[in-house]
Structure formats: C-alpha cells, structure tokens
Short mmCIF file of C-alpha atoms in Angstrom, two decimals:
data_model
loop_
_atom_site.label_atom_id
_atom_site.label_comp_id
_atom_site.label_asym_id
_atom_site.label_seq_id
_atom_site.Cartn_x
_atom_site.Cartn_y
_atom_site.Cartn_z
CA PRO A 1321 94.32 90.14 125.92
CA PRO A 1322 96.63 92.91 124.62
CA PRO A 1323 97.34 92.74 120.95
CA PRO A 1324 100.30 91.18 119.57
CA PRO A 1325 103.46 93.14 118.38
CA PRO A 1326 103.46 95.02 115.07
CA PRO A 1327 103.91 92.92 111.75
CA ARG A 1328 107.18 92.98 110.18
CA ILE A 1329 109.20 92.46 106.87
CA GLU A 1330 112.39 90.88 107.28
CA CYS A 1331 115.23 91.60 104.63
CA ARG A 1332 117.97 89.26 104.05
CA ARG A 1333 121.33 91.00 103.32
CA GLN A 1334 123.21 87.75 102.75
CA ARG A 1335 123.53 86.37 106.34
CA GLN A 1336 122.47 89.57 108.03
CA MET A 1337 118.92 90.71 108.91
CA CYS A 1338 117.26 93.97 109.30
CA ILE A 1339 113.67 93.96 110.68
CA ARG A 1340 111.23 97.01 110.44
CA ASP A 1341 108.13 97.44 112.13
CA ARG A 1342 105.32 98.56 109.98
CA SER A 1343 102.24 99.44 111.74
CA ASP A 1344 100.04 98.64 114.87
CA LEU A 1345 98.36 95.52 114.71
CA GLY A 1346 94.67 95.33 115.15
CA ARG A 1347 92.91 91.93 116.26
CA LEU A 1348 94.59 89.02 114.40
CA ASN A 1349 96.80 91.18 112.40
CA ALA A 1350 93.87 92.94 110.65
CA TYR A 1351 95.23 95.79 108.45
CA ASP A 1352 94.08 99.22 107.35
CA GLY A 1353 95.02 101.55 104.40
CA ALA A 1354 98.27 102.66 106.47
CA THR A 1355 99.46 99.04 107.04
CA LEU A 1356 98.88 98.44 103.18
CA GLN A 1357 101.05 101.61 102.35
CA ALA A 1358 103.35 100.38 104.78
CA ILE A 1359 103.94 97.08 103.14
CA GLY A 1360 104.38 98.76 99.81
CA ASP A 1361 106.90 100.94 101.35
CA ALA A 1362 108.85 97.97 102.57
CA GLY A 1363 108.72 96.52 99.07
CA ALA A 1364 110.05 99.56 97.59
CA GLU A 1365 112.89 99.62 100.38
CA LEU A 1366 113.87 96.01 99.30
CA ASP A 1367 113.87 96.72 95.85
CA ASP A 1368 115.85 100.25 96.30
CA ASP A 1369 118.59 98.99 98.60
CA PRO A 1370 121.21 96.99 96.20
CA GLY A 1371 122.56 95.23 99.30
CA LEU A 1372 119.39 93.45 99.89
CA ARG A 1373 118.70 90.55 97.75
CA ALA A 1374 115.26 88.76 99.13
CA GLY A 1375 112.59 89.50 101.79
CA VAL A 1376 110.24 87.63 104.11
CA ILE A 1377 107.04 88.66 105.18
CA THR A 1378 105.31 87.45 108.11
CA GLY A 1379 102.80 88.20 110.74
CA ALA A 1380 103.48 88.46 114.52
CA GLY A 1381 101.93 86.54 117.31
CA GLY A 1382 101.55 83.22 115.63
CA GLU A 1383 98.77 84.65 113.07
CA PHE A 1384 99.66 85.80 109.44
CA CYS A 1385 96.66 88.24 108.68
CA SER A 1386 92.92 88.01 109.35
CA GLY A 1387 92.02 90.56 106.53
CA ALA A 1388 90.87 94.17 106.75
CA ASP A 1389 90.04 95.90 109.70
CA VAL A 1390 86.28 96.14 109.68
CA ALA A 1391 86.43 99.35 111.84
CA ALA A 1392 88.68 100.85 109.36
CA VAL A 1393 86.67 99.78 106.49
CA ALA A 1394 83.36 101.45 107.86
CA ALA A 1395 85.58 104.72 108.63
CA GLY A 1396 86.75 105.02 105.08
CA GLY A 1397 90.35 103.96 106.08
CA PHE A 1398 91.29 102.37 102.71
CA ASP A 1399 92.01 105.40 100.70
CA ASP A 1400 95.74 105.07 100.83
CA PRO A 1401 97.54 103.17 97.94
CA PRO A 1402 98.74 100.31 97.53
CA TYR A 1403 95.11 98.46 97.60
CA PRO A 1404 94.52 96.19 95.98
CA GLU A 1405 97.89 96.42 94.14
CA VAL A 1406 99.72 94.44 96.79
CA ALA A 1407 98.23 91.16 95.54
CA GLU A 1408 100.01 91.93 92.04
CA GLY A 1409 103.45 91.81 93.58
CA ILE A 1410 105.13 93.61 96.57
CA SER A 1411 108.76 93.74 95.16
CA ALA A 1412 110.90 93.15 92.14
CA LYS A 1413 112.96 91.18 94.03
CA PRO A 1414 112.15 87.64 95.53
CA LEU A 1415 109.76 87.62 98.37
CA VAL A 1416 108.80 84.75 100.62
CA ALA A 1417 105.63 84.63 102.82
CA ALA A 1418 105.83 82.69 105.99
CA ILE A 1419 102.42 81.99 107.15
CA GLU A 1420 101.09 80.64 110.50
CA GLY A 1421 97.64 80.64 111.82
CA ARG A 1422 94.81 82.50 110.13
CA CYS A 1423 95.30 83.92 106.45
CA LEU A 1424 92.05 85.21 105.70
CA GLY A 1425 90.49 87.34 103.20
CA GLY A 1426 92.99 90.32 102.61
CA GLY A 1427 95.43 88.03 104.41
CA MET A 1428 95.49 86.03 101.43
CA MET A 1429 95.59 89.13 99.33
CA ILE A 1430 98.94 90.27 100.88
CA ALA A 1431 100.49 86.58 100.63
CA CYS A 1432 99.53 86.77 96.67
CA GLY A 1433 102.08 89.49 96.52
CA ALA A 1434 104.67 87.18 97.43
CA ASP A 1435 106.54 84.94 95.04
CA LEU A 1436 106.90 81.70 97.43
CA ARG A 1437 104.61 80.85 100.26
CA LEU A 1438 105.34 78.59 103.21
CA ALA A 1439 102.81 77.63 105.93
CA GLY A 1440 102.45 75.81 109.13
CA ARG A 1441 100.35 72.66 108.92
CA GLY A 1442 97.82 74.24 111.20
CA ALA A 1443 97.37 77.29 109.24
CA SER A 1444 93.92 78.08 107.87
CA PHE A 1445 92.70 79.97 104.79
CA GLY A 1446 89.48 81.43 103.61
CA LEU A 1447 87.67 84.39 101.69
CA PRO A 1448 84.85 85.43 103.84
CA GLU A 1449 84.18 88.50 102.03
CA GLY A 1450 81.08 86.86 100.56
CA ARG A 1451 79.45 86.58 104.00
CA TRP A 1452 79.42 90.20 104.60
CA ASN A 1453 79.19 91.43 100.84
CA TYR A 1454 82.67 93.00 101.23
CA PRO A 1455 84.63 93.46 97.96
CA ALA A 1456 87.81 91.62 96.84
CA GLN A 1457 89.02 93.57 93.65
CA TRP A 1458 92.36 91.65 93.92
CA LEU A 1459 90.87 88.18 93.18
CA GLY A 1460 92.23 88.35 89.71
CA ALA A 1461 95.74 87.93 90.96
CA LEU A 1462 94.50 84.63 92.75
CA GLY A 1463 92.83 83.49 89.90
CA ARG A 1464 95.95 83.74 88.05
CA GLN A 1465 98.08 81.80 90.61
CA VAL A 1466 95.68 78.73 90.85
CA LEU A 1467 93.20 76.84 88.61
CA PRO A 1468 89.85 78.62 88.07
CA ALA A 1469 88.15 75.64 89.87
CA HIS A 1470 90.23 76.34 93.05
CA ALA A 1471 89.78 80.19 92.94
CA MET A 1472 86.11 79.67 92.75
CA GLU A 1473 86.20 77.20 95.70
CA LEU A 1474 88.05 79.75 97.79
CA ALA A 1475 85.99 82.61 96.75
CA LEU A 1476 82.27 81.27 96.48
CA LEU A 1477 82.46 78.70 99.55
CA ALA A 1478 82.68 81.94 101.80
CA ASP A 1479 81.25 80.18 105.02
CA GLY A 1480 84.22 77.86 105.67
CA ARG A 1481 88.17 77.62 105.87
CA LEU A 1482 90.57 75.40 104.14
CA PRO A 1483 93.73 73.74 105.64
CA ALA A 1484 97.10 74.51 104.61
CA GLN A 1485 97.36 70.96 102.95
CA ARG A 1486 94.45 71.93 100.71
CA LEU A 1487 96.17 75.13 99.68
CA ALA A 1488 99.35 73.08 98.85
CA GLU A 1489 97.25 70.63 96.58
CA MET A 1490 95.95 73.69 94.81
CA GLY A 1491 99.54 74.65 94.24
CA TRP A 1492 99.22 77.99 95.93
CA LEU A 1493 101.47 76.93 98.83
CA ASN A 1494 104.88 75.98 97.81
CA ARG A 1495 105.54 73.86 101.14
CA VAL A 1496 103.61 73.13 104.15
CA VAL A 1497 105.91 72.79 107.37
CA ALA A 1498 105.66 71.85 111.15
CA ASP A 1499 103.57 74.52 112.99
CA GLY A 1500 105.95 77.34 114.39
CA SER A 1501 108.64 76.70 112.01
CA ALA A 1502 107.32 78.72 108.75
CA LEU A 1503 109.32 81.84 109.24
CA SER A 1504 112.58 79.71 110.09
CA GLU A 1505 112.18 78.00 106.86
CA ALA A 1506 111.39 81.02 104.83
CA LEU A 1507 114.34 82.66 106.08
CA ALA A 1508 116.41 79.61 104.87
CA TRP A 1509 115.00 80.02 101.71
CA ALA A 1510 115.86 83.85 101.61
CA ASP A 1511 119.44 82.80 102.16
CA ARG A 1512 119.38 80.54 99.30
CA LEU A 1513 117.76 83.36 96.97
CA ALA A 1514 120.47 85.79 98.08
CA ALA A 1515 123.28 83.62 97.04
CA LEU A 1516 121.79 83.28 93.53
CA ALA A 1517 122.11 85.80 90.41
CA PRO A 1518 120.06 88.69 91.39
CA ARG A 1519 119.08 89.86 87.79
CA ALA A 1520 118.26 86.58 86.69
CA LEU A 1521 115.78 85.96 89.51
CA ARG A 1522 114.19 89.42 88.83
CA ASN A 1523 113.94 88.70 85.04
CA PHE A 1524 112.53 85.14 85.94
CA LYS A 1525 109.79 86.68 88.30
CA GLU A 1526 108.84 89.22 85.54
CA LEU A 1527 108.67 86.82 82.92
CA VAL A 1528 106.51 84.25 84.80
CA ARG A 1529 104.16 86.96 86.07
CA ALA A 1530 103.69 88.31 82.39
CA ALA A 1531 102.89 85.03 81.16
CA ALA A 1532 99.99 84.60 83.19
CA TRP A 1533 98.22 87.18 81.12
CA SER A 1534 100.29 87.69 78.15
CA ASP A 1535 100.04 85.84 74.73
CA PRO A 1536 102.88 83.42 73.98
CA ASP A 1537 104.53 85.55 71.34
CA THR A 1538 104.75 88.70 73.89
CA ALA A 1539 106.22 86.41 76.72
CA LEU A 1540 108.90 84.96 74.40
CA ALA A 1541 109.83 88.37 73.11
CA MET A 1542 110.41 89.47 76.87
CA GLY A 1543 112.50 86.35 77.31
CA HIS A 1544 114.65 87.49 74.51
CA ARG A 1545 115.11 90.73 75.70
CA HIS A 1546 116.21 89.46 79.18
CA ALA A 1547 118.53 86.90 77.55
CA ALA A 1548 120.15 89.65 75.53
CA GLU A 1549 120.64 91.84 78.51
CA GLN A 1550 121.87 88.85 80.66
CA VAL A 1551 124.60 87.39 78.34
CA SER A 1552 126.52 90.76 78.43
CA MET A 1553 126.51 91.35 81.97
CA ALA A 1554 129.66 90.95 84.32
CA ASP A 1555 127.84 88.49 86.41
CA THR A 1556 127.33 86.19 83.53
CA ALA A 1557 131.04 85.83 83.16
CA GLU A 1558 131.52 85.48 86.85
CA GLY A 1559 129.07 82.63 86.96
CA ALA A 1560 130.96 80.89 84.43
CA ALA A 1561 134.11 81.45 85.84
CA ALA A 1562 132.76 80.19 89.35
CA PHE A 1563 131.36 77.04 87.54
CA ALA A 1564 134.88 76.41 86.07
CA GLU A 1565 136.79 77.07 89.30
CA SER A 1566 134.19 74.98 91.34
CA ARG A 1567 133.77 77.90 93.71
CA PRO A 1568 130.51 80.04 94.86
CA PRO A 1569 129.89 82.87 92.47
CA ARG A 1570 130.16 86.55 93.75
CA PHE A 1571 127.45 88.24 92.13
CA GLU A 1572 127.18 92.31 91.83
CA ASP A 1573 124.15 92.74 89.76
CA ARG A 1574 126.07 94.37 86.74
#
C-alpha cells in the first residue's frame, strides 16, 4: 500500500493552528537523519516564535513512529544532528506527544523529547534494538523519566511490546485515551497550556529536567534564580490583577 502522509508538528497559537510537513515517511513513520533534523528545526521554530505558546507532535496514518529507517542506518543516514539529542527535549516551550499505533525504538526516543504524553488505548511500545544489536544512545533520557526497573523492562525484554496501560503504570504516559482521540486530546491540552504564564512554564520545565540529574542544592539555586526573575515581570503583576478582578490573565511573556 502507499505510505501515509508526512509526519507533522502542530503548534498552537492560542486557538489557531499551523501545520508544517516535516519529511517523507518511510514505512510506519520510520525516520532518517533528515527527519530528526526537521523535528529539531520544528522545535526551534516553536521556541523562536513569540506567538506560539505550546506544540503537539504526532505521527500520521494511525502510527506514531516505528523507529529508525533500517535502510537509512545501513547507508549511514544518521550523520545529521539532532540525534540522539531529541530525547533530551525538543523545545523549551511545552510540547505534548499524541501517540497512536506503534511507538517503537526511536519512536520512544522522540516521545521522550516531549513533556506530556498521551496515547490511544491500543498503542504499543517497545525497544527492539536489542534484537538486532542496534545502539540506543538516548536511553539515559528514558532512565531519568521512569524507574530503573521499568527502563530495564523496556530495554532488556527486546523481543516483546508493552501496551499503553503498562506505560501509564510506569508513569511515562500521562494519559491513556480512546483510540483515535490522542491528537484531539493533546490539542485540548495545548490550548490549556497556551493560556498559562509562558515564562513560568518554561522555568518549571527547566527546573524539573535539571532536578533529574542535579544535586538538590543546584536545583534549589536554579529555583531561586527563576523566582527572582518571575517576581519582577509584568506578567506577574498581570496575574495578580487578573486574580483580583476574577478575569482570565493576558500574559505577554515580559
């Protein structure tokens, strides 16, 4: 059958949406180096546009991503960055992954780069790299997002797949939803994120990620720096005024 349409990143500009095609899809949304570069570029676009507050990353054709394109691996098609850096975070602004179908190998790498993850009930997950002696340099990111025993379950039992509910039990998925509804649910979350204080959300992201590998004093010092910055912002005064006036705040990230 013909391949499904290209993968896309969807960005929320309050209630408006812009869609950017990012690359040609291989079978089941397999990626090559150019695809990963395009994902990184989309994250940079999200961060650089002050009118964008949150993003959603999803796969087309009812599949999230089956991992690396084996033909591209054989041809050396992974010289272009970002790889495996996408697992460490695709953007500074909030990013939601909407997962349907297969999320395997490098598909999980890409989803690690999101901040919130929703999946359809029938989605399946796994790390088959161990079956073929493929590397997975990005597993440190997964190891910081779940308990070590859960990361080992995924990494070592490479001959099987796990259902979405199991990934939710591990704490890697934030929500399991009805099949076919992951994107609409993720876009609803993006709308909620777009209405919140943008600087606060970016600071919270940075602090939570840093705390995963920093000592407590370093993380607390970062929190103090963030607090000093935020209390002097016009958005903080706007938040207080909106609360007092019982109205939605109008944040401008300043």
